[in-house]
mmCIF file of C-alpha atoms in Angstrom:
data_model
loop_
_atom_site.group_PDB
_atom_site.id
_atom_site.type_symbol
_atom_site.label_atom_id
_atom_site.label_comp_id
_atom_site.label_asym_id
_atom_site.label_seq_id
_atom_site.Cartn_x
_atom_site.Cartn_y
_atom_site.Cartn_z
ATOM 1 C CA MET A 1 187.291 17.337 82.438
ATOM 2 C CA GLY A 2 186.677 19.840 85.142
ATOM 3 C CA GLU A 3 185.436 23.357 84.806
ATOM 4 C CA PHE A 4 187.451 26.506 85.477
ATOM 5 C CA ASN A 5 188.637 26.715 89.077
ATOM 6 C CA LYS A 6 189.624 30.173 90.330
ATOM 7 C CA GLU A 7 191.829 28.716 93.088
ATOM 8 C CA PHE A 8 194.021 27.012 90.506
ATOM 9 C CA MET A 9 194.340 30.200 88.472
ATOM 10 C CA ASP A 10 195.090 32.143 91.649
ATOM 11 C CA GLU A 11 197.928 29.695 92.344
ATOM 12 C CA ALA A 12 199.379 30.195 88.849
ATOM 13 C CA VAL A 13 199.202 33.973 89.295
ATOM 14 C CA LYS A 14 200.767 33.615 92.763
ATOM 15 C CA MET A 15 203.672 31.696 91.192
ATOM 16 C CA SER A 16 204.186 34.537 88.707
ATOM 17 C CA ARG A 17 203.996 37.195 91.449
ATOM 18 C CA GLU A 18 206.531 35.368 93.638
ATOM 19 C CA ASN A 19 208.858 35.015 90.662
ATOM 20 C CA VAL A 20 208.832 38.783 90.115
ATOM 21 C CA LYS A 21 209.172 39.528 93.835
ATOM 22 C CA ASN A 22 212.092 37.098 94.258
ATOM 23 C CA GLY A 23 213.829 38.131 91.030
ATOM 24 C CA THR A 24 213.978 34.512 89.872
ATOM 25 C CA GLY A 25 212.557 35.005 86.392
ATOM 26 C CA GLY A 26 209.867 36.564 84.271
ATOM 27 C CA PRO A 27 206.291 37.255 85.396
ATOM 28 C CA PHE A 28 204.911 33.847 84.461
ATOM 29 C CA GLY A 29 203.566 30.972 86.530
ATOM 30 C CA ALA A 30 201.629 27.789 85.882
ATOM 31 C CA VAL A 31 200.045 24.807 87.601
ATOM 32 C CA ILE A 32 198.929 21.461 86.227
ATOM 33 C CA VAL A 33 195.838 19.829 87.665
ATOM 34 C CA LYS A 34 194.674 16.213 87.559
ATOM 35 C CA ASP A 35 191.501 14.920 89.142
ATOM 36 C CA GLY A 36 190.868 18.249 90.866
ATOM 37 C CA LYS A 37 194.328 18.445 92.508
ATOM 38 C CA ILE A 38 197.449 20.423 91.676
ATOM 39 C CA ILE A 39 200.147 17.921 90.750
ATOM 40 C CA ALA A 40 202.807 20.387 89.591
ATOM 41 C CA LYS A 41 203.707 24.068 89.870
ATOM 42 C CA GLY A 42 206.263 26.091 88.004
ATOM 43 C CA SER A 43 207.425 29.546 87.144
ATOM 44 C CA ASN A 44 209.665 31.109 84.533
ATOM 45 C CA LYS A 45 213.329 30.245 85.231
ATOM 46 C CA VAL A 46 214.957 31.409 81.989
ATOM 47 C CA THR A 47 217.465 33.772 83.602
ATOM 48 C CA VAL A 48 218.316 31.739 86.710
ATOM 49 C CA LYS A 49 218.842 28.539 84.710
ATOM 50 C CA ASN A 50 220.331 30.244 81.654
ATOM 51 C CA ASP A 51 217.851 28.168 79.689
ATOM 52 C CA PRO A 52 215.634 29.883 77.097
ATOM 53 C CA THR A 53 213.231 26.924 77.241
ATOM 54 C CA ALA A 54 212.614 27.254 80.998
ATOM 55 C CA HIS A 55 209.263 28.986 80.584
ATOM 56 C CA ALA A 56 206.652 28.463 83.307
ATOM 57 C CA GLU A 57 204.562 26.053 81.240
ATOM 58 C CA VAL A 58 207.551 23.942 80.194
ATOM 59 C CA GLU A 59 208.903 23.846 83.754
ATOM 60 C CA THR A 60 205.482 22.783 85.020
ATOM 61 C CA ILE A 61 205.088 20.120 82.326
ATOM 62 C CA ARG A 62 208.478 18.695 83.343
ATOM 63 C CA GLU A 63 207.419 18.564 86.997
ATOM 64 C CA ALA A 64 204.060 16.961 86.173
ATOM 65 C CA CYS A 65 205.738 14.302 84.048
ATOM 66 C CA LYS A 66 208.088 13.491 86.930
ATOM 67 C CA ALA A 67 205.209 13.399 89.422
ATOM 68 C CA LEU A 68 203.142 11.047 87.259
ATOM 69 C CA ASN A 69 206.112 9.143 85.795
ATOM 70 C CA THR A 70 204.859 9.596 82.234
ATOM 71 C CA PHE A 71 205.358 11.755 79.158
ATOM 72 C CA ASN A 72 201.627 11.744 78.421
ATOM 73 C CA LEU A 73 199.623 14.230 80.489
ATOM 74 C CA SER A 74 196.187 13.430 79.069
ATOM 75 C CA GLY A 75 193.642 13.796 81.807
ATOM 76 C CA CYS A 76 195.397 16.946 83.039
ATOM 77 C CA GLU A 77 194.717 20.652 82.610
ATOM 78 C CA ILE A 78 197.101 23.593 82.791
ATOM 79 C CA TYR A 79 196.396 26.951 84.381
ATOM 80 C CA THR A 80 198.861 29.615 83.354
ATOM 81 C CA SER A 81 199.217 33.280 84.221
ATOM 82 C CA CYS A 82 199.572 34.198 80.538
ATOM 83 C CA GLU A 83 198.550 32.850 77.158
ATOM 84 C CA PRO A 84 201.276 30.377 76.184
ATOM 85 C CA CYS A 85 203.938 31.442 73.705
ATOM 86 C CA PRO A 86 204.419 29.321 70.547
ATOM 87 C CA MET A 87 207.035 27.101 72.210
ATOM 88 C CA CYS A 88 204.895 26.478 75.278
ATOM 89 C CA LEU A 89 201.786 25.902 73.211
ATOM 90 C CA ALA A 90 203.666 23.271 71.205
ATOM 91 C CA ALA A 91 204.923 21.656 74.435
ATOM 92 C CA ILE A 92 201.353 21.564 75.774
ATOM 93 C CA TYR A 93 200.208 19.780 72.621
ATOM 94 C CA TRP A 94 203.138 17.336 72.772
ATOM 95 C CA ALA A 95 202.315 16.633 76.439
ATOM 96 C CA ARG A 96 198.679 16.032 75.452
ATOM 97 C CA LEU A 97 197.152 18.223 78.125
ATOM 98 C CA ASP A 98 193.367 18.358 77.849
ATOM 99 C CA LYS A 99 192.699 22.036 78.458
ATOM 100 C CA ILE A 100 194.466 25.396 78.825
ATOM 101 C CA TYR A 101 193.208 28.167 81.084
ATOM 102 C CA TYR A 102 195.133 31.449 80.911
ATOM 103 C CA ALA A 103 194.910 34.877 82.542
ATOM 104 C CA ASN A 104 196.872 37.583 80.682
ATOM 105 C CA ASN A 105 196.811 37.321 76.893
ATOM 106 C CA LYS A 106 199.578 37.656 74.293
ATOM 107 C CA HIS A 107 198.776 41.343 73.794
ATOM 108 C CA HIS A 108 199.295 42.019 77.506
ATOM 109 C CA ALA A 109 202.630 40.177 77.256
ATOM 110 C CA ALA A 110 203.670 42.209 74.209
ATOM 111 C CA GLU A 111 202.957 45.441 76.101
ATOM 112 C CA ILE A 112 205.632 44.535 78.677
ATOM 113 C CA GLY A 113 208.239 43.329 76.169
ATOM 114 C CA PHE A 114 207.299 39.684 75.617
ATOM 115 C CA ASP A 115 206.114 39.847 72.003
ATOM 116 C CA ASP A 116 205.958 36.533 70.162
ATOM 117 C CA LYS A 117 204.451 37.940 66.970
ATOM 118 C CA PHE A 118 207.806 37.706 65.200
ATOM 119 C CA ILE A 119 207.853 33.937 65.775
ATOM 120 C CA TYR A 120 204.399 33.513 64.264
ATOM 121 C CA ASP A 121 205.519 35.685 61.339
ATOM 122 C CA GLU A 122 208.696 33.646 60.876
ATOM 123 C CA LEU A 123 206.719 30.410 60.667
ATOM 124 C CA ASP A 124 204.866 31.755 57.634
ATOM 125 C CA LEU A 125 208.090 32.536 55.743
ATOM 126 C CA ALA A 126 209.943 30.236 53.380
ATOM 127 C CA HIS A 127 212.868 28.572 55.139
ATOM 128 C CA ASP A 128 215.470 30.625 53.280
ATOM 129 C CA ALA A 129 213.655 33.904 54.035
ATOM 130 C CA ARG A 130 213.668 33.543 57.810
ATOM 131 C CA SER A 131 215.926 35.633 60.020
ATOM 132 C CA ILE A 132 217.615 32.348 60.944
ATOM 133 C CA PRO A 133 217.752 30.549 57.584
ATOM 134 C CA MET A 134 216.897 26.853 57.528
ATOM 135 C CA LEU A 135 218.888 24.886 54.984
ATOM 136 C CA HIS A 136 217.978 21.338 54.018
ATOM 137 C CA TYR A 137 220.693 18.741 53.532
ATOM 138 C CA HIS A 138 219.562 15.380 52.186
ATOM 139 C CA SER A 139 221.068 12.504 54.160
ATOM 140 C CA ASP A 140 220.502 8.854 53.254
ATOM 141 C CA GLU A 141 221.901 7.937 56.670
ATOM 142 C CA ALA A 142 219.323 10.099 58.458
ATOM 143 C CA LEU A 143 216.530 8.492 56.418
ATOM 144 C CA GLU A 144 217.835 5.042 57.370
ATOM 145 C CA VAL A 145 217.468 5.957 61.056
ATOM 146 C CA PHE A 146 213.832 6.978 60.426
ATOM 147 C CA LYS A 147 213.214 3.663 58.646
ATOM 148 C CA ALA A 148 214.759 1.755 61.547
ATOM 149 C CA TRP A 149 212.440 3.583 63.961
ATOM 150 C CA GLN A 150 209.429 2.842 61.784
ATOM 151 C CA GLU A 151 210.286 -0.866 61.630
ATOM 152 C CA ASN A 152 211.122 -1.201 65.341
ATOM 153 C CA GLU A 153 208.319 -3.231 66.892
ATOM 154 C CA ASP A 154 209.558 -2.507 70.451
ATOM 155 C CA LYS A 155 209.432 1.300 70.193
ATOM 156 C CA ILE A 156 207.428 3.372 72.647
ATOM 157 C CA GLU A 157 205.376 5.710 70.512
ATOM 158 C CA TYR A 158 204.540 9.194 71.699
#
């Protein structure tokens, strides 16, 4: 994998700056790089898309997957204007990106109203103690679907 490239980080920060200037979302931008080239760019679009998952990293992952026609982004790196939130970090792991470079950290984000600490805290709580309780319902039918997936020899694993 490559080493840190300031031009790529500058582009991620530029995406975040333009987003603030244009009023099209929060102050977050990202780029995904493969083989020394930017293959996707994105910025936070939560408010313009009315989609709480439209964070810069997720938007950029979606664009990179389209550009490469794959759900597996191994061999790619992400440059983001801020340390990824828990959702984005999980998406980065699911996408199998090789490396994360970030500018602002989670403490900087918390100072301007983007504090994810409560999510980390919630993850440590028992399901029934969370602010949104999680209740388990056993379903034989749901287990049968999992078994069918496990036995399917034609599945595309991810």
